[in-house]
Tab-separated table of N, CA and C in Angstrom:
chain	number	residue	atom	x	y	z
G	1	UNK	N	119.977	92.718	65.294
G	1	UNK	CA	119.030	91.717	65.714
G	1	UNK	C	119.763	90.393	65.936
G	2	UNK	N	119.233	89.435	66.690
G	2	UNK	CA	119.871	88.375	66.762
G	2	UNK	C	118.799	87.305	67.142
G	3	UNK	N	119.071	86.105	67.440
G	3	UNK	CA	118.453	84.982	67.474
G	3	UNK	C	118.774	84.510	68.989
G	4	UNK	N	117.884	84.673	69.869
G	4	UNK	CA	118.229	83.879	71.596
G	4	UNK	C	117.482	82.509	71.872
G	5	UNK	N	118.433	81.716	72.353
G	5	UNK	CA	118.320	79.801	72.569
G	5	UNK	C	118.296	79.916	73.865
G	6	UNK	N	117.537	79.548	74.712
G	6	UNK	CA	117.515	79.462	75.785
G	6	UNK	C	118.084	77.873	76.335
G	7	UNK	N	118.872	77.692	77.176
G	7	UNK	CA	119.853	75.932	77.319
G	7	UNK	C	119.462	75.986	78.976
G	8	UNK	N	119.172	75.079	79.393
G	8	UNK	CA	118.919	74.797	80.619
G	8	UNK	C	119.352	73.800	81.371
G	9	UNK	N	119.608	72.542	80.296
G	9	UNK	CA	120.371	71.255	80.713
G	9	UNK	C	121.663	71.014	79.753
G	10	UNK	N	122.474	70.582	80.206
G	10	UNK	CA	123.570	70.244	79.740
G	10	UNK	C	123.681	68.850	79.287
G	11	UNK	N	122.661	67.727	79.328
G	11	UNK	CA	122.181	66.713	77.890
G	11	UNK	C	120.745	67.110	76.740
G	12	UNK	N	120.481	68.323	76.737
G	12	UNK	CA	120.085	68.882	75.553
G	12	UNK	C	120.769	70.180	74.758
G	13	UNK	N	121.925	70.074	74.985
G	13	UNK	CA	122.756	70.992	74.261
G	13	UNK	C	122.701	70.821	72.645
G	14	UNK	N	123.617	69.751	72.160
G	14	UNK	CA	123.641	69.447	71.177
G	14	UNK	C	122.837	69.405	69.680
G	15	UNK	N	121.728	68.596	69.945
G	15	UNK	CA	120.689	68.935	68.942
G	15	UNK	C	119.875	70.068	68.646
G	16	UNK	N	119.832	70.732	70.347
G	16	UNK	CA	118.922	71.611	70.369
G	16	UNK	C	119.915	73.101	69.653
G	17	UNK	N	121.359	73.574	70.011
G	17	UNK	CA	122.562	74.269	69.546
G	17	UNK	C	122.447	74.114	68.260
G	18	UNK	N	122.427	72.778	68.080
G	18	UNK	CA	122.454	72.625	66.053
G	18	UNK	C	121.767	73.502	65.525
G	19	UNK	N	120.077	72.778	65.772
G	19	UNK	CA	118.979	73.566	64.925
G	19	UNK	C	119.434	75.120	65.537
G	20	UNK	N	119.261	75.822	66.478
G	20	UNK	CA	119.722	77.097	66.976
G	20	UNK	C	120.304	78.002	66.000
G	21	UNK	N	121.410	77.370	65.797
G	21	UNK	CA	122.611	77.753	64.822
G	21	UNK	C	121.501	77.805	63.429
G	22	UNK	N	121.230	76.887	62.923
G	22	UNK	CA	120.792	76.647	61.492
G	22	UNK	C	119.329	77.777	61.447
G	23	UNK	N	118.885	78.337	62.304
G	23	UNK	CA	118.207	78.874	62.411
G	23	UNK	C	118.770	80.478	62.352
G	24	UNK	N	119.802	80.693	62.790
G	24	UNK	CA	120.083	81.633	63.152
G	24	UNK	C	121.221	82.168	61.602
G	25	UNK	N	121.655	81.155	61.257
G	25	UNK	CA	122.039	81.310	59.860
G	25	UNK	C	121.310	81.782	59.245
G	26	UNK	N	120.319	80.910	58.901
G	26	UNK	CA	119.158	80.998	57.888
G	26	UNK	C	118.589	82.537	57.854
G	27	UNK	N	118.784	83.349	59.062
G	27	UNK	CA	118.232	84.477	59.409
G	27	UNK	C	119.425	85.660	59.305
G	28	UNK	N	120.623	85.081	59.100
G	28	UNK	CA	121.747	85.534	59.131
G	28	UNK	C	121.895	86.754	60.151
G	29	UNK	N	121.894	86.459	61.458
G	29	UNK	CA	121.308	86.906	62.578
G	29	UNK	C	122.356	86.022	63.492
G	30	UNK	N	122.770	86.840	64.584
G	30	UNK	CA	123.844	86.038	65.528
G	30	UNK	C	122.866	85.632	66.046
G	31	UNK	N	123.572	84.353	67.388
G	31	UNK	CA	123.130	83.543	67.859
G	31	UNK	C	123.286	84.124	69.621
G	32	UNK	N	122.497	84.224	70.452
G	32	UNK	CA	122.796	84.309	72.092
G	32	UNK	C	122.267	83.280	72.499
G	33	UNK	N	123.180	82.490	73.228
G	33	UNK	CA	122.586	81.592	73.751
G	33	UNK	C	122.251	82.269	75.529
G	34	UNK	N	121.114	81.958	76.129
G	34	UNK	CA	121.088	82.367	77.743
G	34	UNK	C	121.573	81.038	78.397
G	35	UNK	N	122.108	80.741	79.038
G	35	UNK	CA	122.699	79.733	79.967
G	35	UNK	C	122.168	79.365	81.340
G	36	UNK	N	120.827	79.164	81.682
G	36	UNK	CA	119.717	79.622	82.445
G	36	UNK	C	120.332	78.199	83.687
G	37	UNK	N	120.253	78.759	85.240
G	37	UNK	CA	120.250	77.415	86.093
G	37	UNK	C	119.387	77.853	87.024
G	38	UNK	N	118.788	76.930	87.812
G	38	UNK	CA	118.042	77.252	89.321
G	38	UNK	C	118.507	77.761	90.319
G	39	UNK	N	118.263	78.542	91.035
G	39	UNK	CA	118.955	79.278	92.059
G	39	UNK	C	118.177	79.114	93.156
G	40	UNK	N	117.394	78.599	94.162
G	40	UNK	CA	115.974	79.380	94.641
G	40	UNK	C	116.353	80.701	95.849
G	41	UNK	N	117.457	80.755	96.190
G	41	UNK	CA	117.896	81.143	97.092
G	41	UNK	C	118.361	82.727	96.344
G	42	UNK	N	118.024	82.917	95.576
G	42	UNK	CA	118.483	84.253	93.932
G	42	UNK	C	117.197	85.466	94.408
G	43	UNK	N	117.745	86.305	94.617
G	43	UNK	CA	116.351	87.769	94.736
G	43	UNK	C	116.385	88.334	93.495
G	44	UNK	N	117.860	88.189	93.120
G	44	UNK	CA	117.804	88.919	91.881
G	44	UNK	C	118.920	88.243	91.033
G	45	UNK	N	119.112	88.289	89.558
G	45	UNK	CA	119.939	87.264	88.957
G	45	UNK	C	121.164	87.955	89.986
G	46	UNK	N	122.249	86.558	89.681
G	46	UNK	CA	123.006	86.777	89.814
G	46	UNK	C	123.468	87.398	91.329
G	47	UNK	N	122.801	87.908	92.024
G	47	UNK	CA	123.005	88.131	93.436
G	47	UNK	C	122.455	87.456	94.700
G	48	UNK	N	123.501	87.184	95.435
G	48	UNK	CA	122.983	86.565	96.302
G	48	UNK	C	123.518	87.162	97.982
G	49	UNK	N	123.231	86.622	98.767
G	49	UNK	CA	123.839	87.274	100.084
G	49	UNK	C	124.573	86.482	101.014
G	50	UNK	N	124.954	84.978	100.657
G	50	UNK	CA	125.780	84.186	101.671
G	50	UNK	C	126.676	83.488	100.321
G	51	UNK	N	128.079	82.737	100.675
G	51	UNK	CA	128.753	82.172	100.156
G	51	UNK	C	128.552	80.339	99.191
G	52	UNK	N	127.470	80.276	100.162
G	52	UNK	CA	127.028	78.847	99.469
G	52	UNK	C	126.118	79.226	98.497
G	53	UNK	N	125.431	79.929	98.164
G	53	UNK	CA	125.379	80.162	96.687
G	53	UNK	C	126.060	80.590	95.999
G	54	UNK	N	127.175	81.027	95.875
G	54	UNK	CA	128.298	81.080	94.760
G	54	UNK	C	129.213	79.972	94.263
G	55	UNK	N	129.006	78.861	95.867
G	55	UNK	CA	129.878	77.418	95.325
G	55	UNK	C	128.730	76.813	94.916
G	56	UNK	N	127.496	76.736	95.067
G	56	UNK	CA	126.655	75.540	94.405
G	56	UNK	C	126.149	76.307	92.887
G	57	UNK	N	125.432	77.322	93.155
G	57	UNK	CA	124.525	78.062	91.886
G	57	UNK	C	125.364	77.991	90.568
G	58	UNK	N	126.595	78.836	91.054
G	58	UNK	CA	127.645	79.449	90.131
G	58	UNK	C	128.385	78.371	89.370
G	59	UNK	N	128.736	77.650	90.665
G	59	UNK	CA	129.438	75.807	89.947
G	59	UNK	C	128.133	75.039	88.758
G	60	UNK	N	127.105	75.065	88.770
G	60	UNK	CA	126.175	74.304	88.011
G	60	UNK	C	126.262	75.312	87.604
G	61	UNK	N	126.052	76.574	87.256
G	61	UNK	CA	125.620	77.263	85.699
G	61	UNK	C	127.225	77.357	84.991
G	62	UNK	N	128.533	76.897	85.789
G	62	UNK	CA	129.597	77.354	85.006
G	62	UNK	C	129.937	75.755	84.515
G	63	UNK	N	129.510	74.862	84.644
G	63	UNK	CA	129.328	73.653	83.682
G	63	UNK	C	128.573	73.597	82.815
G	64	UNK	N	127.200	74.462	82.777
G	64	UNK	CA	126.198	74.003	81.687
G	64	UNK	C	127.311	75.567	80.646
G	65	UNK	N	127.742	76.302	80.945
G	65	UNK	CA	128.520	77.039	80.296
G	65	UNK	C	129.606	76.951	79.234
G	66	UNK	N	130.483	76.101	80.557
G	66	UNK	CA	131.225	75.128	79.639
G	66	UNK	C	130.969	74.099	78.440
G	67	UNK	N	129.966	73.085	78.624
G	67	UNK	CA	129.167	72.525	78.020
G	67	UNK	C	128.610	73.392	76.574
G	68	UNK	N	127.795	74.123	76.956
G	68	UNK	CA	127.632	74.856	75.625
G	68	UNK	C	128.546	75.629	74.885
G	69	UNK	N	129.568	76.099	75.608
G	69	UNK	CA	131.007	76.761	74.470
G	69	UNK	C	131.790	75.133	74.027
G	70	UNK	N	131.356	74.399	74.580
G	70	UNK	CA	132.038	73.138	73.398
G	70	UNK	C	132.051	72.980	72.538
G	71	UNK	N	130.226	72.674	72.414
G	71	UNK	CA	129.209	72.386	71.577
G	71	UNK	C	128.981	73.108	70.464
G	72	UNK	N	129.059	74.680	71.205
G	72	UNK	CA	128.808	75.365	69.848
G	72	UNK	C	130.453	75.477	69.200
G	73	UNK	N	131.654	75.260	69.945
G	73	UNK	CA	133.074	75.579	69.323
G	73	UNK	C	132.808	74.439	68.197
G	74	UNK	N	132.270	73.222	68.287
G	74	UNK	CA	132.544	71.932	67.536
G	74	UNK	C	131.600	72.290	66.487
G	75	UNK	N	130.486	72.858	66.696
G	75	UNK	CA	129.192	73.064	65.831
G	75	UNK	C	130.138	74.142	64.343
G	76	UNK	N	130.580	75.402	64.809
G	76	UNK	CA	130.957	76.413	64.061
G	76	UNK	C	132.342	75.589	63.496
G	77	UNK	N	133.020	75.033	64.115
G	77	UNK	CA	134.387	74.149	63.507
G	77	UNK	C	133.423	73.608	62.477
G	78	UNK	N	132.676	73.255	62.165
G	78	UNK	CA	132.490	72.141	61.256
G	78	UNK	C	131.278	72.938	60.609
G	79	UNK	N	130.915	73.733	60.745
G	79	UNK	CA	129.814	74.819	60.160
G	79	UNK	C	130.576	74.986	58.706
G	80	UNK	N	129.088	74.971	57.041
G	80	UNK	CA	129.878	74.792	56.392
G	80	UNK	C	129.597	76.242	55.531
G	81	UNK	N	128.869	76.706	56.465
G	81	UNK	CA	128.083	78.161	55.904
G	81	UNK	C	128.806	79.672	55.850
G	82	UNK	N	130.104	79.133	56.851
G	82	UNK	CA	130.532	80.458	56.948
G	82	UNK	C	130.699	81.408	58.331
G	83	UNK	N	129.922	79.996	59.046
G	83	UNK	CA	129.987	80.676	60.547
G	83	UNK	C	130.967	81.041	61.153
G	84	UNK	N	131.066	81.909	62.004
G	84	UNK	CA	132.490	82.331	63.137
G	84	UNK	C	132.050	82.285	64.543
G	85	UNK	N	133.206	82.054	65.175
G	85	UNK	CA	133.126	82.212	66.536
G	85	UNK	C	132.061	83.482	66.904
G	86	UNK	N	132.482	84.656	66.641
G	86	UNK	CA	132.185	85.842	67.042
G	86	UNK	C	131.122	86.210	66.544
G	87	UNK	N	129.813	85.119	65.868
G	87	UNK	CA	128.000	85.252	65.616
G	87	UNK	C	127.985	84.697	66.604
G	88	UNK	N	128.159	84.287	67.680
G	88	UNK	CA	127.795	83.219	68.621
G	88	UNK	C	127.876	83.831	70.099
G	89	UNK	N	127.530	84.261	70.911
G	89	UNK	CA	127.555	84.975	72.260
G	89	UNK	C	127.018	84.144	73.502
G	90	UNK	N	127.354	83.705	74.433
G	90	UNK	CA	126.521	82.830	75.441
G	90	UNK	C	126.702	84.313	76.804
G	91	UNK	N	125.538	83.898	77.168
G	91	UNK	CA	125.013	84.662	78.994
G	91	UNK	C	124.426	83.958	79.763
G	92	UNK	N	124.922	84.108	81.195
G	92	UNK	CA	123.911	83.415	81.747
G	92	UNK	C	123.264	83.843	82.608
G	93	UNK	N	122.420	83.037	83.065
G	93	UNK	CA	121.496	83.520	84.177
G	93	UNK	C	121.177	82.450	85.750
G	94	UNK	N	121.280	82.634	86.863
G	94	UNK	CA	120.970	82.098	87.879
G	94	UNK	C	120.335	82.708	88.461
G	95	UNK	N	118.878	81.665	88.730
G	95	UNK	CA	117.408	82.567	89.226
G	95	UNK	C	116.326	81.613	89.407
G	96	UNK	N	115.593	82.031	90.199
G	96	UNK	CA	114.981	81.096	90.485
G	96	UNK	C	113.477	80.546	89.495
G	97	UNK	N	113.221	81.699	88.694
G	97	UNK	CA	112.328	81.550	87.525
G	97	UNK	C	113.088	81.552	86.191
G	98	UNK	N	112.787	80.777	85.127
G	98	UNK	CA	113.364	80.664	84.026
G	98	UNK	C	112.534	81.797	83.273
G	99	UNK	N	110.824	81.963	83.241
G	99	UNK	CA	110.306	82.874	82.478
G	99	UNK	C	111.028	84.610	82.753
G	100	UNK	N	111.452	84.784	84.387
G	100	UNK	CA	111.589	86.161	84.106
G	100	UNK	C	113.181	86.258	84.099
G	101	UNK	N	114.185	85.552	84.196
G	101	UNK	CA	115.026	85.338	83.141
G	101	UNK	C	115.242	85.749	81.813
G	102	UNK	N	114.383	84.794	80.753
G	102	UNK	CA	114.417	84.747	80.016
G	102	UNK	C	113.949	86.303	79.565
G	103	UNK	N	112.675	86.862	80.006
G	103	UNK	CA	112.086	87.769	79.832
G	103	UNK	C	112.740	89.006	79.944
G	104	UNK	N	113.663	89.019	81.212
G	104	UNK	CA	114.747	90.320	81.212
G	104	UNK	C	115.902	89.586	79.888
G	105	UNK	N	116.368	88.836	79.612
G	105	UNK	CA	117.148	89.071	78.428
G	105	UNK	C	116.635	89.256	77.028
G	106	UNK	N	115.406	88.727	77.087
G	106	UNK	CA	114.340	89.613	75.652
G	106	UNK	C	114.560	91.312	75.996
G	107	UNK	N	114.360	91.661	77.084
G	107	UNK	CA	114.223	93.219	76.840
G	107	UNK	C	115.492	93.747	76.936
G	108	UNK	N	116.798	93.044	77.905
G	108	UNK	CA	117.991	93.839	77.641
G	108	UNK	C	118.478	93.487	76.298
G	109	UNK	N	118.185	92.271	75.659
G	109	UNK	CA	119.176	92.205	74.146
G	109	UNK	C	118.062	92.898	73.106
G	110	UNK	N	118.371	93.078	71.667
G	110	UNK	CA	117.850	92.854	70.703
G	110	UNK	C	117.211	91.698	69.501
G	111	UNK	N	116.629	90.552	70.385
G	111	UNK	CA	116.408	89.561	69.991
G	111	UNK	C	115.036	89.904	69.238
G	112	UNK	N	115.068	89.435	67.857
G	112	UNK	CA	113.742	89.379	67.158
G	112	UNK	C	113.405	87.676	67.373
G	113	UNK	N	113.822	86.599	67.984
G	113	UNK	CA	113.459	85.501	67.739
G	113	UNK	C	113.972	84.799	68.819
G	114	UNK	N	113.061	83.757	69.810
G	114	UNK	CA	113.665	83.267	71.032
G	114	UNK	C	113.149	81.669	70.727
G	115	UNK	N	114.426	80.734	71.045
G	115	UNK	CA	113.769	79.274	71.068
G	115	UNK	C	114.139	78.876	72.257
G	116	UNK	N	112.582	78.123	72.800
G	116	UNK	CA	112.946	76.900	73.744
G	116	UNK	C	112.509	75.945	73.386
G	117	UNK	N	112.981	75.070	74.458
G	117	UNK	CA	112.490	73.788	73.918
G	117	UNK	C	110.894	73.564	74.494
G	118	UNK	N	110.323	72.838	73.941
G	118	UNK	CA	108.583	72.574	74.166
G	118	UNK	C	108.025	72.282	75.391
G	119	UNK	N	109.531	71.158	75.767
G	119	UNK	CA	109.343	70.767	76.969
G	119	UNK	C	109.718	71.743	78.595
G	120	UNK	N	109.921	72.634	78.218
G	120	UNK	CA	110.525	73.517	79.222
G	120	UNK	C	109.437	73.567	80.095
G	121	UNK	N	109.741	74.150	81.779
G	121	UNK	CA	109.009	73.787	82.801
G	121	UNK	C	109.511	75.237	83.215
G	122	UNK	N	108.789	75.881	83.892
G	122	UNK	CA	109.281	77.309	84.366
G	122	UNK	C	109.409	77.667	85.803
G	123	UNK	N	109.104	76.263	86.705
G	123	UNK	CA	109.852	75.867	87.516
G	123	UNK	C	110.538	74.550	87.734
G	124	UNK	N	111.672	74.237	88.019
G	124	UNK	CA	112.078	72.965	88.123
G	124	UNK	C	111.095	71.513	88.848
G	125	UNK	N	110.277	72.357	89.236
G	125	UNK	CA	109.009	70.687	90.053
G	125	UNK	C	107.609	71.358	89.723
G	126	UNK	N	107.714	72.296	88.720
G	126	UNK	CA	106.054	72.207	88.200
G	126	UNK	C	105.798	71.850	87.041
G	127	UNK	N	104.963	71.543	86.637
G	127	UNK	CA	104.005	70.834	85.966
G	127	UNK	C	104.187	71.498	84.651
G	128	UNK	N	104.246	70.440	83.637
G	128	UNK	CA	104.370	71.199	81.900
G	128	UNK	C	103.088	72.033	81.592
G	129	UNK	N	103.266	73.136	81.187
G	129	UNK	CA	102.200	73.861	80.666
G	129	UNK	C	101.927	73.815	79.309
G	130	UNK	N	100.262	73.894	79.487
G	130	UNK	CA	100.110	73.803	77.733
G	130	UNK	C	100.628	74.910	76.856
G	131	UNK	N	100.751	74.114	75.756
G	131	UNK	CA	101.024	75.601	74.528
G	131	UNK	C	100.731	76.947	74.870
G	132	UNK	N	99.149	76.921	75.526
G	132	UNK	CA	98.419	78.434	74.827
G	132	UNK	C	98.953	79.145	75.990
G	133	UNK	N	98.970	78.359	77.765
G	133	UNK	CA	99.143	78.907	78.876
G	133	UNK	C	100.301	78.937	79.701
G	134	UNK	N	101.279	78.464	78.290
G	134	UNK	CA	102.951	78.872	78.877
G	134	UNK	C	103.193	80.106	79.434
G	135	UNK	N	104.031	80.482	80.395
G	135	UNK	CA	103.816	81.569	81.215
G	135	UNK	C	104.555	82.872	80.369
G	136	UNK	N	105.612	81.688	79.389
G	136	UNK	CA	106.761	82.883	78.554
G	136	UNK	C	105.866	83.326	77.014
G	137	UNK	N	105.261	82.658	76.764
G	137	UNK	CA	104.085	82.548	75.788
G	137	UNK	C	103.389	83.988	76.091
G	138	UNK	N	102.437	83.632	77.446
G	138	UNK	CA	101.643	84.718	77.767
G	138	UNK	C	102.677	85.922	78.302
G	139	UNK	N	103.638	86.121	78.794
G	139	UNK	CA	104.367	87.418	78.963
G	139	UNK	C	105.121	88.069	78.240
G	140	UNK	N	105.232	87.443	76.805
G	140	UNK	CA	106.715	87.575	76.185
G	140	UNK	C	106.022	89.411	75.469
G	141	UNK	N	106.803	89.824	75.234
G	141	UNK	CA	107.015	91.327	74.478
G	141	UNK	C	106.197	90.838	73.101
């Protein structure tokens, strides 16, 4: 079993990685982080059919990538619990929905426990959804 963080921006890494981690301790349960970016031009993760989505898509999800193997390298350096590199796993995803994203890595991993953040938007220009009628809320397993 493990614990999946869903990261979407690369200035909410940090705090949000912390608690992640401390959560995922506490559960003594590795950590996956998904590494989620916008694609709209994506049919399916990760595939696409012309070259300018591999320099734009691929370039923004391989910074928010970078970004989070920092974060968590500095987090576990200084982790006083016992953590290792190797509880810690990052994947990513480029697509144009974050819910079915997220939703295919609930069913390909073994995650008993998924965090996002509150504020998450499940498209990049729509509108925050409430609690009850989050779309990952209402679809999740």
């Amino acid at each position: 079993m493990s614990v999946l963080a869903v990261v979407t921006e690369r200035d909410q890494n940090r705090s949000f990685l912390a608690w992640a981690l401390t959560i995922a301790e506490a559960k003594q349960e590795r950590l996956v982080v998904l590494c989620w970016s916008y694609e709209p031009s994506v049919k399916f993760p990760l595939l696409a059919e012309n070259d300018e989505f591999l320099e734009g898509g691929l370039a923004e999800n391989e910074a928010l990538v970078n970004e989070t193997q920092e974060v968590l390298d500095e987090l576990v350096d200084h982790s006083e619990n016992g953590l290792t590199h190797e509880s810690v796993e990052i994947r990513r995803a480029i697509e144009p929905d974050l819910t079915t994203a997220t939703l295919a890595e609930i069913r390909a991993g073994n995650h008993d426990l998924v965090i996002v953040r509150s504020d998450e938007k499940t498209q990049p220009d729509g509108d925050d959804a409430e609690f009850g009628s989050h779309p990952l809320l209402r679809r999740s397993p």
